[in-house]
PDB file of C-alpha atoms in Angstrom:
ATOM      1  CA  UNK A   1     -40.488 112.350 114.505  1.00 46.00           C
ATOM      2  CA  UNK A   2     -39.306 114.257 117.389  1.00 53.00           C
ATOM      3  CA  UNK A   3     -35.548 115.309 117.680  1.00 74.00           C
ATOM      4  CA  UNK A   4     -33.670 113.269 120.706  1.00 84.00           C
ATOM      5  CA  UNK A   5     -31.125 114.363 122.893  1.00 91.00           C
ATOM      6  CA  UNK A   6     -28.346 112.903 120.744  1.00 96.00           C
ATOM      7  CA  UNK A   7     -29.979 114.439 117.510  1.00 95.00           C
ATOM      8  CA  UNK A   8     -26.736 115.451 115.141  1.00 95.00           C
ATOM      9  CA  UNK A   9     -24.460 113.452 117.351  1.00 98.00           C
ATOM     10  CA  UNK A  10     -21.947 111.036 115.556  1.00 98.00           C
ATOM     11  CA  UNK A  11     -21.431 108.110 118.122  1.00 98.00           C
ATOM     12  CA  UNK A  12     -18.650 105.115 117.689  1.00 98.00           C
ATOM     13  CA  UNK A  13     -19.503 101.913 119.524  1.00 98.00           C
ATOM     14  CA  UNK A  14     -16.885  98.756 119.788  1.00 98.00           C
ATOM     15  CA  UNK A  15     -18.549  95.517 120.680  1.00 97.00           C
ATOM     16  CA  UNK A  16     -21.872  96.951 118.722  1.00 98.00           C
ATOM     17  CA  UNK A  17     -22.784  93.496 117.636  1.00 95.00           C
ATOM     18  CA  UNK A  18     -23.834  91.754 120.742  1.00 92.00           C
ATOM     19  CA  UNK A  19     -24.789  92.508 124.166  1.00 91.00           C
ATOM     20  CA  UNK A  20     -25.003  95.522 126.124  1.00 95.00           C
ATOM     21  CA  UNK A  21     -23.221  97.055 122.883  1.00 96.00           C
ATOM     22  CA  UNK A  22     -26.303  96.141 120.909  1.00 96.00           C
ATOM     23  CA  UNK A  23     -28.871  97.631 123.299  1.00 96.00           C
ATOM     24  CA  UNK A  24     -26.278 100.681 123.219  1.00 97.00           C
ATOM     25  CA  UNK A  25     -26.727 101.275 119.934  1.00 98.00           C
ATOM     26  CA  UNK A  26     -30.394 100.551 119.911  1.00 97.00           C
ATOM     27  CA  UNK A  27     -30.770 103.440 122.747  1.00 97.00           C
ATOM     28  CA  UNK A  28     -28.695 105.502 120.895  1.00 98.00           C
ATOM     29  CA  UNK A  29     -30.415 105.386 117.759  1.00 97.00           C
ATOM     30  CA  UNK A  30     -34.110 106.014 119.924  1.00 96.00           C
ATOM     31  CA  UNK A  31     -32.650 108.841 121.214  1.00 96.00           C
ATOM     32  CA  UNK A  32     -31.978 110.483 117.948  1.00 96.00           C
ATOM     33  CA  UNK A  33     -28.356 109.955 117.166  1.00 97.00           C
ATOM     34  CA  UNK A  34     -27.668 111.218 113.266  1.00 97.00           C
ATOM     35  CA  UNK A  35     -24.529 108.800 112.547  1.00 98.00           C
ATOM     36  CA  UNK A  36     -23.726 105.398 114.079  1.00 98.00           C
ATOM     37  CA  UNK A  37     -20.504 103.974 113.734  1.00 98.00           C
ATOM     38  CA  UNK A  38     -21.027 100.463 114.761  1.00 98.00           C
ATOM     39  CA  UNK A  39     -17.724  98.019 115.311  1.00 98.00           C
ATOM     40  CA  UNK A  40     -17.426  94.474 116.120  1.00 98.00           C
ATOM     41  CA  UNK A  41     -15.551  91.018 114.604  1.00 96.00           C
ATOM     42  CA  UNK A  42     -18.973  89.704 112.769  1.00 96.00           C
ATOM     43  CA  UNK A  43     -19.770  91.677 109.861  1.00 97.00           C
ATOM     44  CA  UNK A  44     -22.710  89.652 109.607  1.00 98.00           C
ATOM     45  CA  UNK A  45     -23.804  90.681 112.772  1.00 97.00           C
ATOM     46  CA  UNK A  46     -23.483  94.546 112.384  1.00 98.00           C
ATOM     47  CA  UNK A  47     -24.851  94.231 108.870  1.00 98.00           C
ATOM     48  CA  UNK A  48     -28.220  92.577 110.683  1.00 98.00           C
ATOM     49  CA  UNK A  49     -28.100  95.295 113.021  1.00 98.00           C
ATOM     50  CA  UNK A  50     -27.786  98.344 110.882  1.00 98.00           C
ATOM     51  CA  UNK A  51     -31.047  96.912 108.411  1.00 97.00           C
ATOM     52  CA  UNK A  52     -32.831  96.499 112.137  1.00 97.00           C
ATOM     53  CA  UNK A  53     -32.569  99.980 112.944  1.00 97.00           C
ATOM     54  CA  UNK A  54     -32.938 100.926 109.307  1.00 95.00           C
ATOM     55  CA  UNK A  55     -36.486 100.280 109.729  1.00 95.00           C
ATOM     56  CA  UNK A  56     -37.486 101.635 112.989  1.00 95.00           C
ATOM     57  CA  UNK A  57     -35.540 104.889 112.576  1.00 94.00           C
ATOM     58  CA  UNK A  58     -35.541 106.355 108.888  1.00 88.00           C
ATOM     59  CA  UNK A  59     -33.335 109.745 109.729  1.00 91.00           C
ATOM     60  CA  UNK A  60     -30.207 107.592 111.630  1.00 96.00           C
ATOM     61  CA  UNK A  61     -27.509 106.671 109.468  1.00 97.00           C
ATOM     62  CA  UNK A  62     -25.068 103.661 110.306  1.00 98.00           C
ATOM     63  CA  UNK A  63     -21.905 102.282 109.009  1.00 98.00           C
ATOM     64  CA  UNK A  64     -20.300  99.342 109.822  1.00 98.00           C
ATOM     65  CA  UNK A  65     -16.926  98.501 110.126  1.00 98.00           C
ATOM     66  CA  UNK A  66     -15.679  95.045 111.100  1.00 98.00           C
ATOM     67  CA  UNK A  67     -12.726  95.078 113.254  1.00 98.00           C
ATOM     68  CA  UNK A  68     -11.194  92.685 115.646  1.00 98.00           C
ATOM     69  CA  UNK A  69     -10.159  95.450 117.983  1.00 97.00           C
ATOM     70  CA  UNK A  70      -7.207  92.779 119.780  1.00 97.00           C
ATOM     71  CA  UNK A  71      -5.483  93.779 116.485  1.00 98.00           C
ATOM     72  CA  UNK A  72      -3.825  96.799 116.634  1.00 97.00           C
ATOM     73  CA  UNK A  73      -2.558  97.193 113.343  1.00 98.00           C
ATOM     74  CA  UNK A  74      -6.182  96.415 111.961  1.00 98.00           C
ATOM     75  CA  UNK A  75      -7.477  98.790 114.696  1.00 98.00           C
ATOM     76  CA  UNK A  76      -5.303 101.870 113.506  1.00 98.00           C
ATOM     77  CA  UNK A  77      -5.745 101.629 110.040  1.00 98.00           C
ATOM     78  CA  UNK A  78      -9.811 101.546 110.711  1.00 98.00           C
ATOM     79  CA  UNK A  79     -10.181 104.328 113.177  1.00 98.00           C
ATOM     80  CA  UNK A  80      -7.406 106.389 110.532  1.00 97.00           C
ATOM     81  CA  UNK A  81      -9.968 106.169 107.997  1.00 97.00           C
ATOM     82  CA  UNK A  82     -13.035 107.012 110.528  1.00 98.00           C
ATOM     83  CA  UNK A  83     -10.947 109.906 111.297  1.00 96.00           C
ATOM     84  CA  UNK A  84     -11.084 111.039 107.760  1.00 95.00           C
ATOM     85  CA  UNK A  85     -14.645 110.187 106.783  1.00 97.00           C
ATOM     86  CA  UNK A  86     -16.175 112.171 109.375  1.00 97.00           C
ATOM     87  CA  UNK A  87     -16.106 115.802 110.194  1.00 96.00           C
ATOM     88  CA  UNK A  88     -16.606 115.153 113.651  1.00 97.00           C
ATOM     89  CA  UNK A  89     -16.381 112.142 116.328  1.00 98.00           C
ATOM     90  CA  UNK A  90     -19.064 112.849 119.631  1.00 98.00           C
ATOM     91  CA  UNK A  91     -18.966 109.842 121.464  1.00 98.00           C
ATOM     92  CA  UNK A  92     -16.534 106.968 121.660  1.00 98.00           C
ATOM     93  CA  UNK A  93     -17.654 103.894 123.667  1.00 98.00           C
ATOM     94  CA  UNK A  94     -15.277 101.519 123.777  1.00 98.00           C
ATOM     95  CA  UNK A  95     -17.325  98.767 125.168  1.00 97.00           C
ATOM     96  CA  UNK A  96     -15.408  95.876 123.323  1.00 97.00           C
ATOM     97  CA  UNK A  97     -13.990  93.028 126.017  1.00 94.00           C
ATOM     98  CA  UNK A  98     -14.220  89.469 127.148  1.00 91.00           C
ATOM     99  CA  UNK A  99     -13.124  87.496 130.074  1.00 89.00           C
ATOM    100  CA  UNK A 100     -12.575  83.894 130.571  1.00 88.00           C
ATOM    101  CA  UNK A 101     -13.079  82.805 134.300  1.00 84.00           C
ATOM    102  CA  UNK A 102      -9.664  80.415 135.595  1.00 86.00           C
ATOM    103  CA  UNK A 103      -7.559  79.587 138.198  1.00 90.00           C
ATOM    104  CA  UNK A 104      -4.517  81.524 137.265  1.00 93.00           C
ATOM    105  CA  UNK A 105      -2.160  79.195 137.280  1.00 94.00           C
ATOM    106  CA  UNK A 106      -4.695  77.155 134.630  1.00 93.00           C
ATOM    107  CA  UNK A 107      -4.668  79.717 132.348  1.00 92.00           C
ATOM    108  CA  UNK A 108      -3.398  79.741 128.839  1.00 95.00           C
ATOM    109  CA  UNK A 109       0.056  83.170 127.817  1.00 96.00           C
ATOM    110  CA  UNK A 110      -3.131  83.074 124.451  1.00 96.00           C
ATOM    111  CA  UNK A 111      -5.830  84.005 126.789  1.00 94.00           C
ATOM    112  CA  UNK A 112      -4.066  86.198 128.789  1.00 96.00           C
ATOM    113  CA  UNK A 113      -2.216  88.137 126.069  1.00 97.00           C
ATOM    114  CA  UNK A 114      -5.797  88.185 123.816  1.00 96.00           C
ATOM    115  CA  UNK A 115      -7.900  89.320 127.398  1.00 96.00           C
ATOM    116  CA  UNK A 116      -5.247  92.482 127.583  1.00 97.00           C
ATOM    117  CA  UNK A 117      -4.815  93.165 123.576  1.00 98.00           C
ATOM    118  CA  UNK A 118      -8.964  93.505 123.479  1.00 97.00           C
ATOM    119  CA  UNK A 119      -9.903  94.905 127.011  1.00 97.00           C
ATOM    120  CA  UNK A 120      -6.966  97.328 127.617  1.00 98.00           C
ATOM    121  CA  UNK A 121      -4.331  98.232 124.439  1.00 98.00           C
ATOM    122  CA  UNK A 122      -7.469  97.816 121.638  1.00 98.00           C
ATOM    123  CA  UNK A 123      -9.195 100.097 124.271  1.00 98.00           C
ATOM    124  CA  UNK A 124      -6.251 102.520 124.525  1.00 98.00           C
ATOM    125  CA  UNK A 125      -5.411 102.495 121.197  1.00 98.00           C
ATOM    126  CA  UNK A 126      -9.179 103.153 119.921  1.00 98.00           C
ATOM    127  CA  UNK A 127      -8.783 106.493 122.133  1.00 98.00           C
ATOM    128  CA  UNK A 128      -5.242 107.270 121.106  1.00 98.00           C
ATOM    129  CA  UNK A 129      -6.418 107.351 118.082  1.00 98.00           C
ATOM    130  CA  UNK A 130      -9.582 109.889 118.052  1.00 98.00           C
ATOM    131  CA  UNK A 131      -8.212 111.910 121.362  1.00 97.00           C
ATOM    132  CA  UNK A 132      -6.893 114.933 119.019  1.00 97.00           C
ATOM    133  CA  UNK A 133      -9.635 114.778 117.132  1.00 97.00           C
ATOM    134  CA  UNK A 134     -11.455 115.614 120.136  1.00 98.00           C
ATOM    135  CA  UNK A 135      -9.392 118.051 121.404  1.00 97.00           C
ATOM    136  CA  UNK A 136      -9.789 120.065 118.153  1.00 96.00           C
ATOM    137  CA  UNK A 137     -13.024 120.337 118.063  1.00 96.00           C
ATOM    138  CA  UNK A 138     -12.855 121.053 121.907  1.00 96.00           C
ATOM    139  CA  UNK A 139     -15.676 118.471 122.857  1.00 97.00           C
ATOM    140  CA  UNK A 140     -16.045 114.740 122.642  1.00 98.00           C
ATOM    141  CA  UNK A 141     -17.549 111.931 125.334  1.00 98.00           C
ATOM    142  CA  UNK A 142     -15.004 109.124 125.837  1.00 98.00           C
ATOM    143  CA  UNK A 143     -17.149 106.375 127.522  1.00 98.00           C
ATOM    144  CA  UNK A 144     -15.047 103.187 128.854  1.00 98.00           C
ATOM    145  CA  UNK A 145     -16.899  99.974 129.957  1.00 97.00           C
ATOM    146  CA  UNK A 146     -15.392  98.521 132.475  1.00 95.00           C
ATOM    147  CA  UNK A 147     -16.417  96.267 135.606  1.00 92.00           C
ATOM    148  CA  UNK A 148     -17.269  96.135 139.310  1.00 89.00           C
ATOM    149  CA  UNK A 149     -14.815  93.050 138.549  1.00 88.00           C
ATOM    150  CA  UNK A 150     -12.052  96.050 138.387  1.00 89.00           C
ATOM    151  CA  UNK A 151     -12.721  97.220 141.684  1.00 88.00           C
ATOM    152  CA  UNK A 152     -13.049  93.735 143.404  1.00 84.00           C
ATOM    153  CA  UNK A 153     -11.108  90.748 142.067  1.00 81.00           C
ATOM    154  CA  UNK A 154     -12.604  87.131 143.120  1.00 79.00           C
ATOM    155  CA  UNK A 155     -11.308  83.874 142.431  1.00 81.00           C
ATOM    156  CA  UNK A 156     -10.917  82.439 138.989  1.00 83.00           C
ATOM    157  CA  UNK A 157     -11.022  86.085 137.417  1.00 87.00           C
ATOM    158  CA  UNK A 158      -7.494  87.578 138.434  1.00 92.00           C
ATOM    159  CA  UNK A 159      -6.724  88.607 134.469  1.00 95.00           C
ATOM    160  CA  UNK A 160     -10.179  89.980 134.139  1.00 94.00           C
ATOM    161  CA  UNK A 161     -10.094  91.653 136.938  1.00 94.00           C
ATOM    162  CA  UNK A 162      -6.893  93.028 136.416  1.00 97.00           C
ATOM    163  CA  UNK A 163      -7.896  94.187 132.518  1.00 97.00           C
ATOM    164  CA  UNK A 164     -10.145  96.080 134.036  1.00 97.00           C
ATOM    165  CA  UNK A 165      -8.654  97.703 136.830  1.00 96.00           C
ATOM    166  CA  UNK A 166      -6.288  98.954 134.387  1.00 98.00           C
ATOM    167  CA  UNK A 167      -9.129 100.086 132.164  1.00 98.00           C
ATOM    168  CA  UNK A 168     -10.120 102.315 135.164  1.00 97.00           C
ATOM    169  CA  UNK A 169      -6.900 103.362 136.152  1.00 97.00           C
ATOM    170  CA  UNK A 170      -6.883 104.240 132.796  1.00 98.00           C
ATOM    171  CA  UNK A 171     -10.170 106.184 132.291  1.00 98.00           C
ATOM    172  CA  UNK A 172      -9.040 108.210 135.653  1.00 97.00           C
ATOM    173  CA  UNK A 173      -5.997 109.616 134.551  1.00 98.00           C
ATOM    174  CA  UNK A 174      -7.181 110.510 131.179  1.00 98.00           C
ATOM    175  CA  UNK A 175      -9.964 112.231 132.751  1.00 98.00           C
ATOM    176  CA  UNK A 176      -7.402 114.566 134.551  1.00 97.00           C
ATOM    177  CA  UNK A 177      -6.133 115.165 131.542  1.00 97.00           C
ATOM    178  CA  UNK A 178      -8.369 116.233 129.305  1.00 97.00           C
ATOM    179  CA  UNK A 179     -10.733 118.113 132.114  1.00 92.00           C
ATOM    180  CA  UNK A 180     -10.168 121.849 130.661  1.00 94.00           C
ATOM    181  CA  UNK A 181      -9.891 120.549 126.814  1.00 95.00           C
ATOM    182  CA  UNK A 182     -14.118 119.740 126.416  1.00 95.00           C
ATOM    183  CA  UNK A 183     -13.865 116.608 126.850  1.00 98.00           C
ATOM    184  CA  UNK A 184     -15.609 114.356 128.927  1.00 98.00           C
ATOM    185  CA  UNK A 185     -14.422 111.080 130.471  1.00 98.00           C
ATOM    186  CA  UNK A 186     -16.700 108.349 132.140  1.00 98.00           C
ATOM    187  CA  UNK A 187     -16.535 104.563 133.450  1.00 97.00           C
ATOM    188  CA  UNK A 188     -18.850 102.092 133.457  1.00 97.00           C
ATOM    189  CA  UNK A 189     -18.619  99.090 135.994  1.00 94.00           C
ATOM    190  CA  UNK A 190     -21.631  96.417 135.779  1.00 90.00           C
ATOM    191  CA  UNK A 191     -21.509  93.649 137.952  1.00 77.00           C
ATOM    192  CA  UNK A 192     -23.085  90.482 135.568  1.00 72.00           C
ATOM    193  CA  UNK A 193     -24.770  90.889 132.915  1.00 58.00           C
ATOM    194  CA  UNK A 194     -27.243  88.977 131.217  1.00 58.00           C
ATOM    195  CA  UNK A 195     -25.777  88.137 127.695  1.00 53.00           C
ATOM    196  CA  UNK A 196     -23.990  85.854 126.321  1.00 58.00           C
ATOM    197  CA  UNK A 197     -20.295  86.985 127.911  1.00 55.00           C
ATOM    198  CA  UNK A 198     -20.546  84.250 130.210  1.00 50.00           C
ATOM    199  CA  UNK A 199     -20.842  81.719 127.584  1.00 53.00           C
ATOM    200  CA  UNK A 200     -17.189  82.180 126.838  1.00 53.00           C
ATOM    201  CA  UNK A 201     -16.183  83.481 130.682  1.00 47.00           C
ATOM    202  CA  UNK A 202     -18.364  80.747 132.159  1.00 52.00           C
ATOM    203  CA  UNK A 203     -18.865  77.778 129.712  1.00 58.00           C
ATOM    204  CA  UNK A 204     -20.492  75.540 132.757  1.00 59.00           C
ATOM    205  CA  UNK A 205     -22.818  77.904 133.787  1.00 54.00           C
ATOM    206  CA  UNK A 206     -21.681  77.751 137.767  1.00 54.00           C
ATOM    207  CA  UNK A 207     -21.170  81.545 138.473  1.00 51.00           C
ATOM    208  CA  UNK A 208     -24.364  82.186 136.014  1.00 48.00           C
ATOM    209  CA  UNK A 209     -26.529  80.240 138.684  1.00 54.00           C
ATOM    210  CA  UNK A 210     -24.668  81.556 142.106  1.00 52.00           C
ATOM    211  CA  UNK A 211     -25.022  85.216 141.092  1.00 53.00           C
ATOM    212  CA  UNK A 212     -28.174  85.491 138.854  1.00 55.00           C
ATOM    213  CA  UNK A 213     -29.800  87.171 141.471  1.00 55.00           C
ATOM    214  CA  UNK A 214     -27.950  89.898 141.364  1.00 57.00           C
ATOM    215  CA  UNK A 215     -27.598  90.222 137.616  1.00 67.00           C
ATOM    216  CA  UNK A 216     -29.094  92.837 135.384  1.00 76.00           C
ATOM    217  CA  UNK A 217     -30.420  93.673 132.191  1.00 85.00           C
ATOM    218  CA  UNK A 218     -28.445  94.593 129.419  1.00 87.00           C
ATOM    219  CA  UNK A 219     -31.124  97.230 128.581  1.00 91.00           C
ATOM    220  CA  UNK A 220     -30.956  99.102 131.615  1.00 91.00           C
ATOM    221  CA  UNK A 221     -27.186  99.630 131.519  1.00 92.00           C
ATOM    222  CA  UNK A 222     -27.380 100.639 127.583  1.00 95.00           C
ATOM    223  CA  UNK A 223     -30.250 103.089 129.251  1.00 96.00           C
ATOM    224  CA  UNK A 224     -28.090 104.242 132.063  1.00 95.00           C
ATOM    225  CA  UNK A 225     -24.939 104.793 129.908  1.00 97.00           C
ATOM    226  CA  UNK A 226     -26.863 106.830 127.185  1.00 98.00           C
ATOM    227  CA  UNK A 227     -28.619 108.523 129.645  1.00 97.00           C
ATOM    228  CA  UNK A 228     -24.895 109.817 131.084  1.00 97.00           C
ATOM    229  CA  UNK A 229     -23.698 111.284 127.284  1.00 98.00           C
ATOM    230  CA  UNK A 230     -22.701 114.624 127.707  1.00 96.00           C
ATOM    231  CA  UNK A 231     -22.854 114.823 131.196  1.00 97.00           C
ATOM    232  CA  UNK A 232     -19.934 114.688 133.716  1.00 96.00           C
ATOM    233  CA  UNK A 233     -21.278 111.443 134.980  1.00 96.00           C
ATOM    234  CA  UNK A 234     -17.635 110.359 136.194  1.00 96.00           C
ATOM    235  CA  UNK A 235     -18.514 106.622 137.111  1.00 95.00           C
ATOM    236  CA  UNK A 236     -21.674 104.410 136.705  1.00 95.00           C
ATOM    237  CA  UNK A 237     -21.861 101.614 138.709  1.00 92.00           C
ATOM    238  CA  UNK A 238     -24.629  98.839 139.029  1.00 86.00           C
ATOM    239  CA  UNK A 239     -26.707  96.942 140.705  1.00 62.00           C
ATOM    240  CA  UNK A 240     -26.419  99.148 143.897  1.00 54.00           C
ATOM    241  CA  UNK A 241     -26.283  96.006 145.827  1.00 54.00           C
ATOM    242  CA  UNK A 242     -22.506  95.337 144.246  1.00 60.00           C
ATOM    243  CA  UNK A 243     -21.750  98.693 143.657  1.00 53.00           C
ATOM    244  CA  UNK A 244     -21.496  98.460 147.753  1.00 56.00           C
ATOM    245  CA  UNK A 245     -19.830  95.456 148.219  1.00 58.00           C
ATOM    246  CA  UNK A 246     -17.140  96.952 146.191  1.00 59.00           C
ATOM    247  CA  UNK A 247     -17.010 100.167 148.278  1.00 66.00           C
ATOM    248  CA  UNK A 248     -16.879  97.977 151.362  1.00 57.00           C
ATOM    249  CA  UNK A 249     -14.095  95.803 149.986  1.00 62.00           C
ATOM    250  CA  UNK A 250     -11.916  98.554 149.424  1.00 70.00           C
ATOM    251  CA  UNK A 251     -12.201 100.569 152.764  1.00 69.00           C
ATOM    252  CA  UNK A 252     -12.174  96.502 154.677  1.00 61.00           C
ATOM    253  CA  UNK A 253     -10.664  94.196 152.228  1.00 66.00           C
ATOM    254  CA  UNK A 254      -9.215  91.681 155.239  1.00 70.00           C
ATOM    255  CA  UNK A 255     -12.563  91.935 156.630  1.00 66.00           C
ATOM    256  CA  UNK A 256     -14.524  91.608 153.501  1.00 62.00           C
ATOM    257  CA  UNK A 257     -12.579  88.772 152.352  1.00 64.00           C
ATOM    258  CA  UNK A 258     -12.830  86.626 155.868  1.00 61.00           C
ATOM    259  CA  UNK A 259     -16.833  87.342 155.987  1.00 60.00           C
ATOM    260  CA  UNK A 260     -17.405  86.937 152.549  1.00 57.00           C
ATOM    261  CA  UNK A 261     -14.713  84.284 151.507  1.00 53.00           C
ATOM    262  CA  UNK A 262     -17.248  81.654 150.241  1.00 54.00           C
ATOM    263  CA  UNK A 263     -19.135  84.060 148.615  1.00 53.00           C
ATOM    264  CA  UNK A 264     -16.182  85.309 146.493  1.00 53.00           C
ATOM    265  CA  UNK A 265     -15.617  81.982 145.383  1.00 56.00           C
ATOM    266  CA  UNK A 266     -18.621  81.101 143.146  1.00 57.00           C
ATOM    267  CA  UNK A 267     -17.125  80.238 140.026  1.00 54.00           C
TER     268      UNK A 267
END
């Protein structure tokens, strides 16, 4: 079997179990990766996962750690023994989030406080964590999903939105940071996707059916994100088509919002 361009790369994924974090680690593992650390709340998931790609890729190794990364406590003692087990840490993609789609003032202090613990402070936390690790081995990919959602907030996802804005704001500075220490720093903003994320975000399916047009695949982002380790991608952002509405919003936001007011409002 030939050698892929993640061949003796050890690559962490959060959310592994489902999703674009499953085609993630599917890609990785295609591409040659030699050690998977896969991490998600159903053990039974990962577990189903790891014997998948235990068949279609004999020279990949993969370990499993359950972890609900909205608990921080359970999230430091987990990535403090990763830290020990492995001589080396590549790639961290902390891909684990959720969003539940409200009117604010309908939302539950639970589902706020859990949308921040998992999208933003498990994410900071996971990278707090491995960061000097990183920096001594002067290299390392820190890869944070977050969402054309953080660029352009719309009705009945101001928490979302707002976890993610933070996760860019976020994945920016740390990129200044750690520029001239090896290590590499890149966000990922899909518009929707087509998993099940919107079984929990969007229970009645209304936003499914006003934007499935635009939605895409959760095997080309896993492609597209791959693709990107070890480069200084800075930002990946898809479809195009949302990617500029985005860019438009945020150079004509009063403009954007008058025009495209009803369109905004499809939840």
């Amino acid at each position: 079997m030939a050698k892929g361009k993640l061949h003796g790369k050890t690559i962490i994924v959060t959310g592994a179990s489902a999703g674009i974090g499953r085609h993630m680690v599917r890609e990785c593992a295609k591409q040659g990766a030699s050690t998977l650390i896969i991490i998600a709340r159903s053990e039974d998931k990962l577990e189903r996962l790891k014997a998948e790609l235990g068949m279609q890729y004999d020279e990949v190794t993969v370990d499993v750690y359950p972890l609900d990364i909205g608990n921080l406590e359970a999230l430091q003692n987990t990535f403090e023994a990763i830290k020990w087990q492995y001589s080396t840490i590549d790639v961290l993609i902390n891909n684990a989030g959720f969003g539940i789609f409200s009117l604010f003032e309908e939302a539950s202090f639970l589902d706020m406080k859990t949308m921040l613990d998992v999208n933003v402070l498990g994410m900071m936390a996971a990278t707090r964590m491995l960061l000097p690790k990183m920096r001594q081995q002067g290299e390392g990919h820190i890869i944070n999903v977050a969402s054309i959602a953080g660029k352009m907030a719309t009705p009945k996802s101001s928490v979302y939105s707002a976890t993610k804005a933070a996760v860019l704001g976020f994945t920016n500075g740390l990129r200044s940071e750690v520029r001239r220490q090896g290590i590499k720093v890149t966000a990922v903003n899909p518009g929707p996707i087509k998993t099940n994320f919107f079984k929990i975000a969007d229970p009645e399916g209304n936003y499914v059916k006003n934007v499935e047009r635009w939605m895409v695949s959760p095997e080309s982002v896993a492609e597209k994100v791959v693709a990107a380790i070890g480069t200084n991608k800075r930002e990946i952002n898809l479809p195009f088509a949302m990617h500029a509405g985005a860019k438009l919003y945020q150079m004509f936001p009063r403009t954007v919002e008058k025009i495209a007011g009803g369109l905004l409002n499809k939840k």
